Amino acid sequence: MKGIKQTLRFVFLVAVASLSGCMKSDDGKIQLRYMAWGNPEQLELEERMCAKFNERQDRVHVRFFKVPSSAYGNKMLVMLASHTAPDIMRVDHYGFPSLVKKDYFYALDDLIKEDKGFSLDDFFKSAIDEGRYNGKLYGLNVLFGGPLIYYNKTLVKNAGLEDPYDLFRQGKWTWDAFREYAIKMTKKGSHGRYSQFGASIPYMPITYATVQVRGGQIMDPSQTRVMLSNESGTETWKFWYELRHKYHAAPTPSQSANSVFSFESGKLGMYFDFMGMTPRYRQVIKSFDWDVVPMPCVPGSKYIVKGNQLSMYAETKHPKEAWEFMKFLTSPEIEKQLAIDLRRTFPSRKSIAYSKEYLKSDIAPRHIDSFLYTIEHGVPFPITSRWNDWVGEYNSGLDNLMSGNSSDVKGAAQEAKKRADLALSTREGL
Amino acid sequence: MKKREALWGWILISPWIIGFLCFTAGPMLTSLYLSFHTYDLHSMEFVGAANYQRLFFVDRIFWKSLQVTMTYAVLSVPLGIAASLALAVLLNQKVGGLKLFRTLFYLPSIVPGVASALLWQWLLNTDNGALNQVVEWVGLPPVDWLQNEKFTIYAFVLMSLWGAGGMRMVIFLAGLQGISDNYHEAAMLDGAGAWRRFRSVTLPLLSPVMFFNVVMGVIGSFQVFTSAYVMTGGGPNNATRFYALYLFTTAFEQFKLGKASAMAWVLFIILLALTGIQFAAGKRWVHYEGASR
Amino acid sequence: MRLTKALVLMLLIGFSIAFATPLLWTVSAAVKSPQEFAIAPERMIPQHIEWGNFPKAWTVLPFSTFVLNTLFLTVVCTVGTVLSSSLVAYGFSRFRFKGKDLVFGLMLATMMLPHQVTMIPNFMIWRALHAIDTFYPLTIPAFFSSALFVFLLRQFFMSVPRELDEAAMLDGAGYIRIWWQILMPLAVPAITTVAVFSFIGNWDSFEAPLIYLNSPEKYTVAVGLRMFQDTFGGNFELVMAASLIHILPTIIIFFCAQRYFLKGIAMSGMGGR
């Protein structure tokens, strides 16, 4: 009896306490929420940017809202669809086309027109084009860039190889050279186990980019059919299959489980990723030298570029204030600070990207022009609202090949294409 | 007086009835309705039986997930029941320290799902996981438990056996303890040996409990979610795409809520059918005490 | 059937070791330094015990918040289920009315219903009520009783002699008073059983919070642990330390209330009879 009453009282108190905890002390400022994801380093930076913005504002307060990366896309969709989305959010471009179609984002054109001090001219055109839909602009591009190769300079030197970047400058950085480097940097330790791998197979969809730089295509121009299994595509899958299962120069999924051969561990020679990894690597890599080099690219082919969209929720109550914050995050001042002072990201603004201060770096990565080169010779990823529908299907078709359970490259490529085409030909939503 | 009693009866059970209508019956009908539409939290469209048609005739992963789940059920339910029964029989002996043993057997099954998945991910690690150390000690090459699609299902069955000392064992134990010694004594007088007595006295008397455990075990197999979600995410090559996981990803990652509702109804029908079959088959082997045969 | 004592003991000990090993491995992994983890993972007993893993795991993500959230949810749900289930059980065990058996049968049948059938529409209901990313979807259903708990409590109430209620009724007590002052105090063991079940179930709950909670400051320990794996998956010693944080409370509760817990399970199994 007594026990029950006491428990009830306790529950009541907890409930009251938690409810009152939800009610923020209202200092009369307009509260905005900004949502983004990233590794711990990126998140810390975003937090600092918010703080900086808040310092200068006496009317507006921005609160930073973190969601774990793996659930980010799903959670964002739920929030957008259930009227609880933050005012401003960073949207990975993979998901942008399918969301913008549903009118979840605020068209920025009028805000830009009214804002005399703002111009889109300084931004990379391909970056801005990504945020357009039906002739209107729904996102300001941030963290723009293309995938390239991070390499462990120390391992390259130990293997007695020339620096890949020098090779690239001499025009000798080919996929054959890449393979040779990968093989030569692979080492076995005691017990016959591999202690070091020359390269890791890029994660999807960067592998798609490797199809393109080897002369292939990802989709046909109408963006309705997958071209990844054409000749160059199949050649590429063969290349990766052999690198892993014939030359054993790249770790299998089980060998690389639990990030044993991550780039930062120092046990991996070459690693593919976007430019956003630099801050993390700069912070955690202490025991070796590293740098970046563009992927090998056959003449006439293009790199792939992709960004994130900084977008405003269509249902925000404070579009003007939210715009102020978006403008702040993409302002020359912040871009300069991020790209030049902190050497964090690749800038979306040309004035910064081409500035001498940016291109000359005293700390790794020193070959900043690799970023620029990739963007200058890049075309956007062919991402449509069906992207997520077919990519998973295509990849699953390659699973058995890539895990080494099958060696039939052609069969796998055809199977993958069949699955992806089927997914694309199905009406959306089924 | 009688009327008043009836009224009060209804009032008292009304929380369940309201909850049933709002959170079970209503939603069930809604999900049936949804299963004939496409819906992505934005727009809804009637598509007839297209969701079902695609599931049965086009969707490879749907069949794969059924196959994975069934294989898992066929392996884990009998093995699990045998293990639980064996443990219960051991705990029903007259030796010291039974309480301690029972607690030790039981502990694994109260480990929360996410923690247990993370723990097993570590135990099943190819390079230095505990299990592979045993494997290598025996002289076999290390096994890619969670990366090779040939082994993943066994990894999950093994993991389920870790919980054999849980609820199921306790139910068996209670069943065993409910068997009066008279039966055994009578059988002993007839000259039956230990195994004979177990087979012809204990098992038949336990059959209702056994039946309960089989039914719940099969239903449980179709609910495997957390471990697969956390440990493998359904991979490699969908080898751990358990039905509940596929349904969840369809609903809350791809937001194909119509298709997911169709899957939920298919699941419902499957479980209904399986349970029905078990009940029909159960008539042959389940003996209820005191029931005439 | 009695096996020889020595054999039984050996088997019991063998199984105990098999069952305990994974947990011991976790503990051992959780107190290893990252260096030792990388070099000599096969050692069961660490060379050097790194207690620092626990505070580190606790603070890199806001585990205090996760624990408070989970405690709040668990307590509210437990109280809600106990109260509502005991009321319903009281109705089923003490009152005669037409259709009672039918409703009771229906209720037992819902225990076999896969929750997936109702998962999506329930999500839509809460979305329509603008309750996504709040605790409401996780707590309110608890106040509508749970079939299993109703069943358990009903079994118990049936074993309480009716004469007690009748005597109270002669003293002028109403139905609610009989429930609260006669049946509930007598049912403390059964209620403890249900409360412990509910506590462990809610502490463990993963799928529902995963669906309904978006903001990290509202996460429960289970979802937070998943986020931990997501962010710090490479630091296995920290993941193991964080897992132990999740495991510990259930073990404590289990040890404190083992008796009730096991009895409750045995009772629910008797439903098959």
mmCIF file of C-alpha atoms in Angstrom, chain B residues 1-284:
data_model
loop_
_atom_site.group_PDB
_atom_site.id
_atom_site.type_symbol
_atom_site.label_atom_id
_atom_site.label_comp_id
_atom_site.label_asym_id
_atom_site.label_seq_id
_atom_site.Cartn_x
_atom_site.Cartn_y
_atom_site.Cartn_z
ATOM 1 C CA MET B 1 -27.566 -6.011 -8.789
ATOM 2 C CA LYS B 2 -26.624 -8.244 -11.668
ATOM 3 C CA LYS B 3 -26.854 -5.358 -14.069
ATOM 4 C CA ARG B 4 -24.661 -3.271 -11.876
ATOM 5 C CA GLU B 5 -22.117 -6.029 -11.672
ATOM 6 C CA ALA B 6 -22.078 -6.402 -15.431
ATOM 7 C CA LEU B 7 -21.711 -2.664 -15.882
ATOM 8 C CA TRP B 8 -18.791 -2.578 -13.485
ATOM 9 C CA GLY B 9 -17.241 -5.539 -15.222
ATOM 10 C CA TRP B 10 -17.287 -3.703 -18.521
ATOM 11 C CA ILE B 11 -15.963 -0.523 -16.932
ATOM 12 C CA LEU B 12 -13.084 -2.366 -15.347
ATOM 13 C CA ILE B 13 -12.020 -4.132 -18.499
ATOM 14 C CA SER B 14 -12.563 -1.009 -20.586
ATOM 15 C CA PRO B 15 -8.877 0.012 -20.540
ATOM 16 C CA TRP B 16 -8.055 -3.131 -22.412
ATOM 17 C CA ILE B 17 -11.018 -2.748 -24.770
ATOM 18 C CA ILE B 18 -10.223 0.875 -25.581
ATOM 19 C CA GLY B 19 -6.561 0.022 -26.054
ATOM 20 C CA PHE B 20 -7.534 -2.910 -28.215
ATOM 21 C CA LEU B 21 -9.761 -0.787 -30.435
ATOM 22 C CA CYS B 22 -7.319 2.121 -30.713
ATOM 23 C CA PHE B 23 -3.981 0.364 -30.874
ATOM 24 C CA THR B 24 -4.823 -3.084 -32.242
ATOM 25 C CA ALA B 25 -8.121 -3.536 -34.052
ATOM 26 C CA GLY B 26 -8.263 -0.123 -35.700
ATOM 27 C CA PRO B 27 -4.638 -0.232 -36.795
ATOM 28 C CA MET B 28 -5.053 -3.775 -38.090
ATOM 29 C CA LEU B 29 -7.821 -2.682 -40.400
ATOM 30 C CA THR B 30 -5.880 0.433 -41.355
ATOM 31 C CA SER B 31 -2.864 -1.626 -42.239
ATOM 32 C CA LEU B 32 -5.037 -3.905 -44.363
ATOM 33 C CA TYR B 33 -6.318 -0.793 -46.127
ATOM 34 C CA LEU B 34 -2.791 0.557 -46.510
ATOM 35 C CA SER B 35 -1.576 -2.673 -48.016
ATOM 36 C CA PHE B 36 -3.569 -1.886 -51.156
ATOM 37 C CA HIS B 37 -1.951 1.524 -51.520
ATOM 38 C CA THR B 38 1.401 3.139 -51.903
ATOM 39 C CA TYR B 39 2.148 5.571 -49.131
ATOM 40 C CA ASP B 40 5.362 7.370 -48.218
ATOM 41 C CA LEU B 41 4.066 9.735 -45.512
ATOM 42 C CA HIS B 42 3.438 12.222 -48.288
ATOM 43 C CA SER B 43 1.004 10.914 -50.858
ATOM 44 C CA MET B 44 -1.243 7.884 -50.922
ATOM 45 C CA GLU B 45 -2.422 6.103 -54.019
ATOM 46 C CA PHE B 46 -4.598 3.048 -54.563
ATOM 47 C CA VAL B 47 -2.707 0.304 -56.375
ATOM 48 C CA GLY B 48 -4.942 -2.723 -55.909
ATOM 49 C CA ALA B 49 -3.070 -5.896 -55.079
ATOM 50 C CA ALA B 50 0.166 -4.624 -56.615
ATOM 51 C CA ASN B 51 2.013 -4.711 -53.302
ATOM 52 C CA TYR B 52 1.159 -8.364 -52.782
ATOM 53 C CA GLN B 53 1.767 -9.217 -56.390
ATOM 54 C CA ARG B 54 5.238 -7.681 -56.232
ATOM 55 C CA LEU B 55 6.062 -9.409 -52.986
ATOM 56 C CA PHE B 56 5.174 -12.826 -54.303
ATOM 57 C CA PHE B 57 6.324 -12.606 -57.885
ATOM 58 C CA VAL B 58 9.028 -9.975 -58.121
ATOM 59 C CA ASP B 59 10.654 -9.254 -54.790
ATOM 60 C CA ARG B 60 13.656 -11.545 -54.391
ATOM 61 C CA ILE B 61 14.488 -10.191 -50.980
ATOM 62 C CA PHE B 62 11.045 -10.999 -49.665
ATOM 63 C CA TRP B 63 11.555 -14.682 -50.507
ATOM 64 C CA LYS B 64 15.076 -14.544 -49.221
ATOM 65 C CA SER B 65 13.887 -13.095 -45.926
ATOM 66 C CA LEU B 66 11.258 -15.822 -45.635
ATOM 67 C CA GLN B 67 13.878 -18.441 -46.361
ATOM 68 C CA VAL B 68 16.289 -16.981 -43.820
ATOM 69 C CA THR B 69 13.602 -16.784 -41.166
ATOM 70 C CA MET B 70 12.310 -20.302 -41.810
ATOM 71 C CA THR B 71 15.809 -21.777 -41.778
ATOM 72 C CA TYR B 72 16.442 -20.014 -38.533
ATOM 73 C CA ALA B 73 13.173 -21.308 -37.070
ATOM 74 C CA VAL B 74 13.813 -24.878 -38.198
ATOM 75 C CA LEU B 75 17.258 -24.836 -36.605
ATOM 76 C CA SER B 76 16.781 -22.711 -33.530
ATOM 77 C CA VAL B 77 13.404 -23.933 -32.293
ATOM 78 C CA PRO B 78 14.202 -27.674 -31.970
ATOM 79 C CA LEU B 79 17.768 -27.069 -30.824
ATOM 80 C CA GLY B 80 16.658 -24.418 -28.401
ATOM 81 C CA ILE B 81 13.897 -26.576 -26.994
ATOM 82 C CA ALA B 82 16.207 -29.549 -26.615
ATOM 83 C CA ALA B 83 18.787 -27.401 -24.861
ATOM 84 C CA SER B 84 16.239 -25.781 -22.572
ATOM 85 C CA LEU B 85 14.745 -29.130 -21.690
ATOM 86 C CA ALA B 86 18.150 -30.616 -20.979
ATOM 87 C CA LEU B 87 19.007 -27.723 -18.699
ATOM 88 C CA ALA B 88 15.661 -28.026 -16.959
ATOM 89 C CA VAL B 89 16.185 -31.744 -16.400
ATOM 90 C CA LEU B 90 19.592 -31.007 -14.905
ATOM 91 C CA LEU B 91 18.129 -28.404 -12.611
ATOM 92 C CA ASN B 92 15.457 -30.850 -11.533
ATOM 93 C CA GLN B 93 18.020 -33.190 -9.994
ATOM 94 C CA LYS B 94 18.709 -33.290 -6.310
ATOM 95 C CA VAL B 95 22.144 -31.724 -6.000
ATOM 96 C CA GLY B 96 23.472 -28.704 -4.169
ATOM 97 C CA GLY B 97 23.757 -25.175 -5.545
ATOM 98 C CA LEU B 98 20.803 -25.437 -7.884
ATOM 99 C CA LYS B 99 19.782 -21.867 -7.247
ATOM 100 C CA LEU B 100 23.163 -20.578 -8.288
ATOM 101 C CA PHE B 101 23.139 -22.655 -11.447
ATOM 102 C CA ARG B 102 19.659 -21.573 -12.330
ATOM 103 C CA THR B 103 20.684 -17.949 -11.966
ATOM 104 C CA LEU B 104 23.753 -18.464 -14.127
ATOM 105 C CA PHE B 105 21.719 -20.211 -16.808
ATOM 106 C CA TYR B 106 19.157 -17.490 -16.730
ATOM 107 C CA LEU B 107 21.447 -14.454 -16.848
ATOM 108 C CA PRO B 108 22.112 -14.411 -20.615
ATOM 109 C CA SER B 109 18.461 -14.055 -21.442
ATOM 110 C CA ILE B 110 18.017 -10.845 -19.485
ATOM 111 C CA VAL B 111 20.913 -9.145 -21.262
ATOM 112 C CA PRO B 112 19.221 -6.373 -23.255
ATOM 113 C CA GLY B 113 18.984 -6.947 -27.001
ATOM 114 C CA VAL B 114 21.311 -4.233 -28.245
ATOM 115 C CA ALA B 115 23.983 -5.031 -25.668
ATOM 116 C CA SER B 116 23.761 -8.719 -26.429
ATOM 117 C CA ALA B 117 24.118 -8.026 -30.163
ATOM 118 C CA LEU B 118 27.208 -5.902 -29.586
ATOM 119 C CA LEU B 119 28.640 -8.522 -27.284
ATOM 120 C CA TRP B 120 28.169 -11.258 -29.865
ATOM 121 C CA GLN B 121 29.543 -9.114 -32.602
ATOM 122 C CA TRP B 122 32.700 -9.069 -30.579
ATOM 123 C CA LEU B 123 32.626 -12.793 -29.727
ATOM 124 C CA LEU B 124 32.090 -13.684 -33.388
ATOM 125 C CA ASN B 125 34.803 -11.380 -34.674
ATOM 126 C CA THR B 126 36.831 -13.235 -37.309
ATOM 127 C CA ASP B 127 40.307 -12.182 -36.305
ATOM 128 C CA ASN B 128 40.331 -12.352 -32.545
ATOM 129 C CA GLY B 129 36.821 -13.211 -31.406
ATOM 130 C CA ALA B 130 36.436 -15.736 -28.609
ATOM 131 C CA LEU B 131 34.621 -18.264 -30.750
ATOM 132 C CA ASN B 132 37.272 -18.356 -33.433
ATOM 133 C CA GLN B 133 39.890 -18.921 -30.796
ATOM 134 C CA VAL B 134 38.062 -22.089 -29.883
ATOM 135 C CA VAL B 135 37.757 -22.952 -33.579
ATOM 136 C CA GLU B 136 41.476 -22.441 -34.122
ATOM 137 C CA TRP B 137 42.345 -24.327 -30.980
ATOM 138 C CA VAL B 138 40.483 -27.316 -32.418
ATOM 139 C CA GLY B 139 42.664 -26.894 -35.490
ATOM 140 C CA LEU B 140 40.196 -25.429 -37.968
ATOM 141 C CA PRO B 141 40.685 -22.244 -39.976
ATOM 142 C CA PRO B 142 38.986 -19.125 -38.611
ATOM 143 C CA VAL B 143 35.375 -18.667 -39.674
ATOM 144 C CA ASP B 144 33.898 -15.416 -41.001
ATOM 145 C CA TRP B 145 30.836 -15.819 -38.827
ATOM 146 C CA LEU B 146 29.188 -12.541 -39.685
ATOM 147 C CA GLN B 147 30.720 -11.825 -43.093
ATOM 148 C CA ASN B 148 30.250 -15.078 -44.962
ATOM 149 C CA GLU B 149 26.678 -15.766 -45.912
ATOM 150 C CA LYS B 150 27.198 -19.495 -45.450
ATOM 151 C CA PHE B 151 27.793 -19.116 -41.723
ATOM 152 C CA THR B 152 25.681 -16.195 -40.601
ATOM 153 C CA ILE B 153 22.574 -18.221 -39.891
ATOM 154 C CA TYR B 154 24.545 -20.583 -37.652
ATOM 155 C CA ALA B 155 25.993 -17.619 -35.831
ATOM 156 C CA PHE B 156 22.481 -16.419 -35.108
ATOM 157 C CA VAL B 157 21.311 -19.876 -34.039
ATOM 158 C CA LEU B 158 24.288 -20.151 -31.720
ATOM 159 C CA MET B 159 23.466 -16.783 -30.282
ATOM 160 C CA SER B 160 19.881 -17.871 -29.695
ATOM 161 C CA LEU B 161 21.122 -20.954 -27.847
ATOM 162 C CA TRP B 162 22.895 -18.694 -25.414
ATOM 163 C CA GLY B 163 19.422 -17.763 -24.203
ATOM 164 C CA ALA B 164 18.340 -21.393 -23.779
ATOM 165 C CA GLY B 165 18.463 -21.024 -20.027
ATOM 166 C CA GLY B 166 15.841 -18.304 -20.100
ATOM 167 C CA MET B 167 12.124 -18.215 -20.075
ATOM 168 C CA ARG B 168 11.773 -21.509 -21.915
ATOM 169 C CA MET B 169 13.884 -23.409 -19.430
ATOM 170 C CA VAL B 170 11.993 -21.980 -16.480
ATOM 171 C CA ILE B 171 8.709 -23.037 -18.020
ATOM 172 C CA PHE B 172 10.043 -26.550 -18.554
ATOM 173 C CA LEU B 173 11.359 -26.620 -15.033
ATOM 174 C CA ALA B 174 7.985 -25.642 -13.652
ATOM 175 C CA GLY B 175 6.456 -28.352 -15.801
ATOM 176 C CA LEU B 176 8.919 -30.938 -14.514
ATOM 177 C CA GLN B 177 8.353 -29.927 -10.938
ATOM 178 C CA GLY B 178 4.634 -30.257 -11.481
ATOM 179 C CA ILE B 179 4.987 -33.931 -12.337
ATOM 180 C CA SER B 180 4.189 -35.900 -9.263
ATOM 181 C CA ASP B 181 6.704 -38.508 -8.149
ATOM 182 C CA ASN B 182 3.971 -41.143 -8.153
ATOM 183 C CA TYR B 183 4.225 -41.515 -11.897
ATOM 184 C CA HIS B 184 7.930 -42.243 -11.735
ATOM 185 C CA GLU B 185 7.548 -44.629 -8.871
ATOM 186 C CA ALA B 186 4.868 -46.514 -10.702
ATOM 187 C CA ALA B 187 7.046 -46.749 -13.790
ATOM 188 C CA MET B 188 10.022 -47.797 -11.698
ATOM 189 C CA LEU B 189 7.992 -50.643 -10.239
ATOM 190 C CA ASP B 190 7.288 -51.729 -13.777
ATOM 191 C CA GLY B 191 11.037 -51.984 -14.222
ATOM 192 C CA ALA B 192 11.475 -49.038 -16.594
ATOM 193 C CA GLY B 193 14.990 -47.566 -16.851
ATOM 194 C CA ALA B 194 15.813 -43.879 -16.617
ATOM 195 C CA TRP B 195 15.582 -43.219 -20.342
ATOM 196 C CA ARG B 196 12.403 -45.236 -20.699
ATOM 197 C CA ARG B 197 10.852 -43.312 -17.842
ATOM 198 C CA PHE B 198 11.880 -40.012 -19.400
ATOM 199 C CA ARG B 199 10.437 -41.008 -22.754
ATOM 200 C CA SER B 200 7.204 -42.573 -21.673
ATOM 201 C CA VAL B 201 6.400 -40.648 -18.513
ATOM 202 C CA THR B 202 8.123 -37.278 -18.441
ATOM 203 C CA LEU B 203 7.843 -36.301 -22.091
ATOM 204 C CA PRO B 204 4.138 -37.014 -22.497
ATOM 205 C CA LEU B 205 3.381 -35.169 -19.285
ATOM 206 C CA LEU B 206 5.491 -32.264 -20.467
ATOM 207 C CA SER B 207 3.929 -32.169 -23.906
ATOM 208 C CA PRO B 208 1.558 -29.264 -23.217
ATOM 209 C CA VAL B 209 4.472 -27.133 -22.043
ATOM 210 C CA MET B 210 6.493 -28.327 -24.996
ATOM 211 C CA PHE B 211 3.691 -27.355 -27.311
ATOM 212 C CA PHE B 212 3.498 -23.894 -25.804
ATOM 213 C CA ASN B 213 7.239 -23.489 -26.289
ATOM 214 C CA VAL B 214 7.136 -24.627 -29.913
ATOM 215 C CA VAL B 215 4.362 -22.201 -30.781
ATOM 216 C CA MET B 216 6.071 -19.297 -29.034
ATOM 217 C CA GLY B 217 9.428 -20.262 -30.555
ATOM 218 C CA VAL B 218 8.089 -20.136 -34.105
ATOM 219 C CA ILE B 219 6.412 -16.805 -33.463
ATOM 220 C CA GLY B 220 9.668 -15.590 -31.912
ATOM 221 C CA SER B 221 11.647 -16.521 -35.017
ATOM 222 C CA PHE B 222 9.527 -14.146 -37.034
ATOM 223 C CA GLN B 223 10.317 -11.386 -34.561
ATOM 224 C CA VAL B 224 14.119 -11.498 -34.774
ATOM 225 C CA PHE B 225 15.015 -7.880 -35.268
ATOM 226 C CA THR B 226 17.408 -6.192 -32.873
ATOM 227 C CA SER B 227 20.292 -8.634 -33.224
ATOM 228 C CA ALA B 228 20.210 -8.558 -37.024
ATOM 229 C CA TYR B 229 19.722 -4.796 -37.133
ATOM 230 C CA VAL B 230 22.689 -4.144 -34.875
ATOM 231 C CA MET B 231 25.110 -6.914 -35.870
ATOM 232 C CA THR B 232 24.786 -7.250 -39.625
ATOM 233 C CA GLY B 233 22.139 -4.838 -40.839
ATOM 234 C CA GLY B 234 20.764 -7.693 -42.935
ATOM 235 C CA GLY B 235 23.983 -8.473 -44.813
ATOM 236 C CA PRO B 236 26.000 -10.115 -46.265
ATOM 237 C CA ASN B 237 23.968 -10.504 -49.426
ATOM 238 C CA ASN B 238 20.770 -10.435 -47.350
ATOM 239 C CA ALA B 239 21.768 -13.624 -45.531
ATOM 240 C CA THR B 240 20.496 -12.137 -42.268
ATOM 241 C CA ARG B 241 17.577 -10.225 -43.736
ATOM 242 C CA PHE B 242 15.154 -11.644 -41.205
ATOM 243 C CA TYR B 243 11.502 -11.035 -41.953
ATOM 244 C CA ALA B 244 10.985 -8.544 -39.149
ATOM 245 C CA LEU B 245 14.097 -6.662 -40.178
ATOM 246 C CA TYR B 246 13.045 -6.480 -43.815
ATOM 247 C CA LEU B 247 9.644 -5.257 -42.756
ATOM 248 C CA PHE B 248 11.197 -2.587 -40.565
ATOM 249 C CA THR B 249 13.586 -1.342 -43.247
ATOM 250 C CA THR B 250 10.802 -1.307 -45.819
ATOM 251 C CA ALA B 251 8.652 0.737 -43.484
ATOM 252 C CA PHE B 252 11.049 3.050 -41.697
ATOM 253 C CA GLU B 253 14.050 3.300 -43.972
ATOM 254 C CA GLN B 254 12.532 3.117 -47.436
ATOM 255 C CA PHE B 255 9.189 4.469 -46.246
ATOM 256 C CA LYS B 256 7.231 2.129 -48.498
ATOM 257 C CA LEU B 257 4.489 1.938 -45.937
ATOM 258 C CA GLY B 258 1.973 0.263 -48.231
ATOM 259 C CA LYS B 259 4.350 -2.518 -49.116
ATOM 260 C CA ALA B 260 5.372 -2.904 -45.483
ATOM 261 C CA SER B 261 1.732 -3.193 -44.456
ATOM 262 C CA ALA B 262 1.248 -5.910 -47.037
ATOM 263 C CA MET B 263 4.270 -7.674 -45.561
ATOM 264 C CA ALA B 264 2.781 -7.353 -42.100
ATOM 265 C CA TRP B 265 -0.422 -8.991 -43.253
ATOM 266 C CA VAL B 266 1.452 -11.752 -44.998
ATOM 267 C CA LEU B 267 3.299 -12.308 -41.736
ATOM 268 C CA PHE B 268 0.036 -12.400 -39.850
ATOM 269 C CA ILE B 269 -1.419 -14.988 -42.213
ATOM 270 C CA ILE B 270 1.748 -17.089 -42.110
ATOM 271 C CA LEU B 271 1.764 -17.137 -38.323
ATOM 272 C CA LEU B 272 -1.926 -17.913 -38.226
ATOM 273 C CA ALA B 273 -1.412 -20.809 -40.623
ATOM 274 C CA LEU B 274 1.657 -22.115 -38.801
ATOM 275 C CA THR B 275 -0.080 -21.931 -35.457
ATOM 276 C CA GLY B 276 -3.120 -23.641 -36.910
ATOM 277 C CA ILE B 277 -0.978 -26.437 -38.303
ATOM 278 C CA GLN B 278 0.758 -26.819 -34.983
ATOM 279 C CA PHE B 279 -2.530 -27.019 -33.166
ATOM 280 C CA ALA B 280 -3.789 -29.645 -35.587
ATOM 281 C CA ALA B 281 -0.588 -31.650 -35.342
ATOM 282 C CA GLY B 282 -0.466 -31.046 -31.628
ATOM 283 C CA LYS B 283 -3.612 -33.089 -31.157
ATOM 284 C CA ARG B 284 -1.531 -36.158 -31.967
#
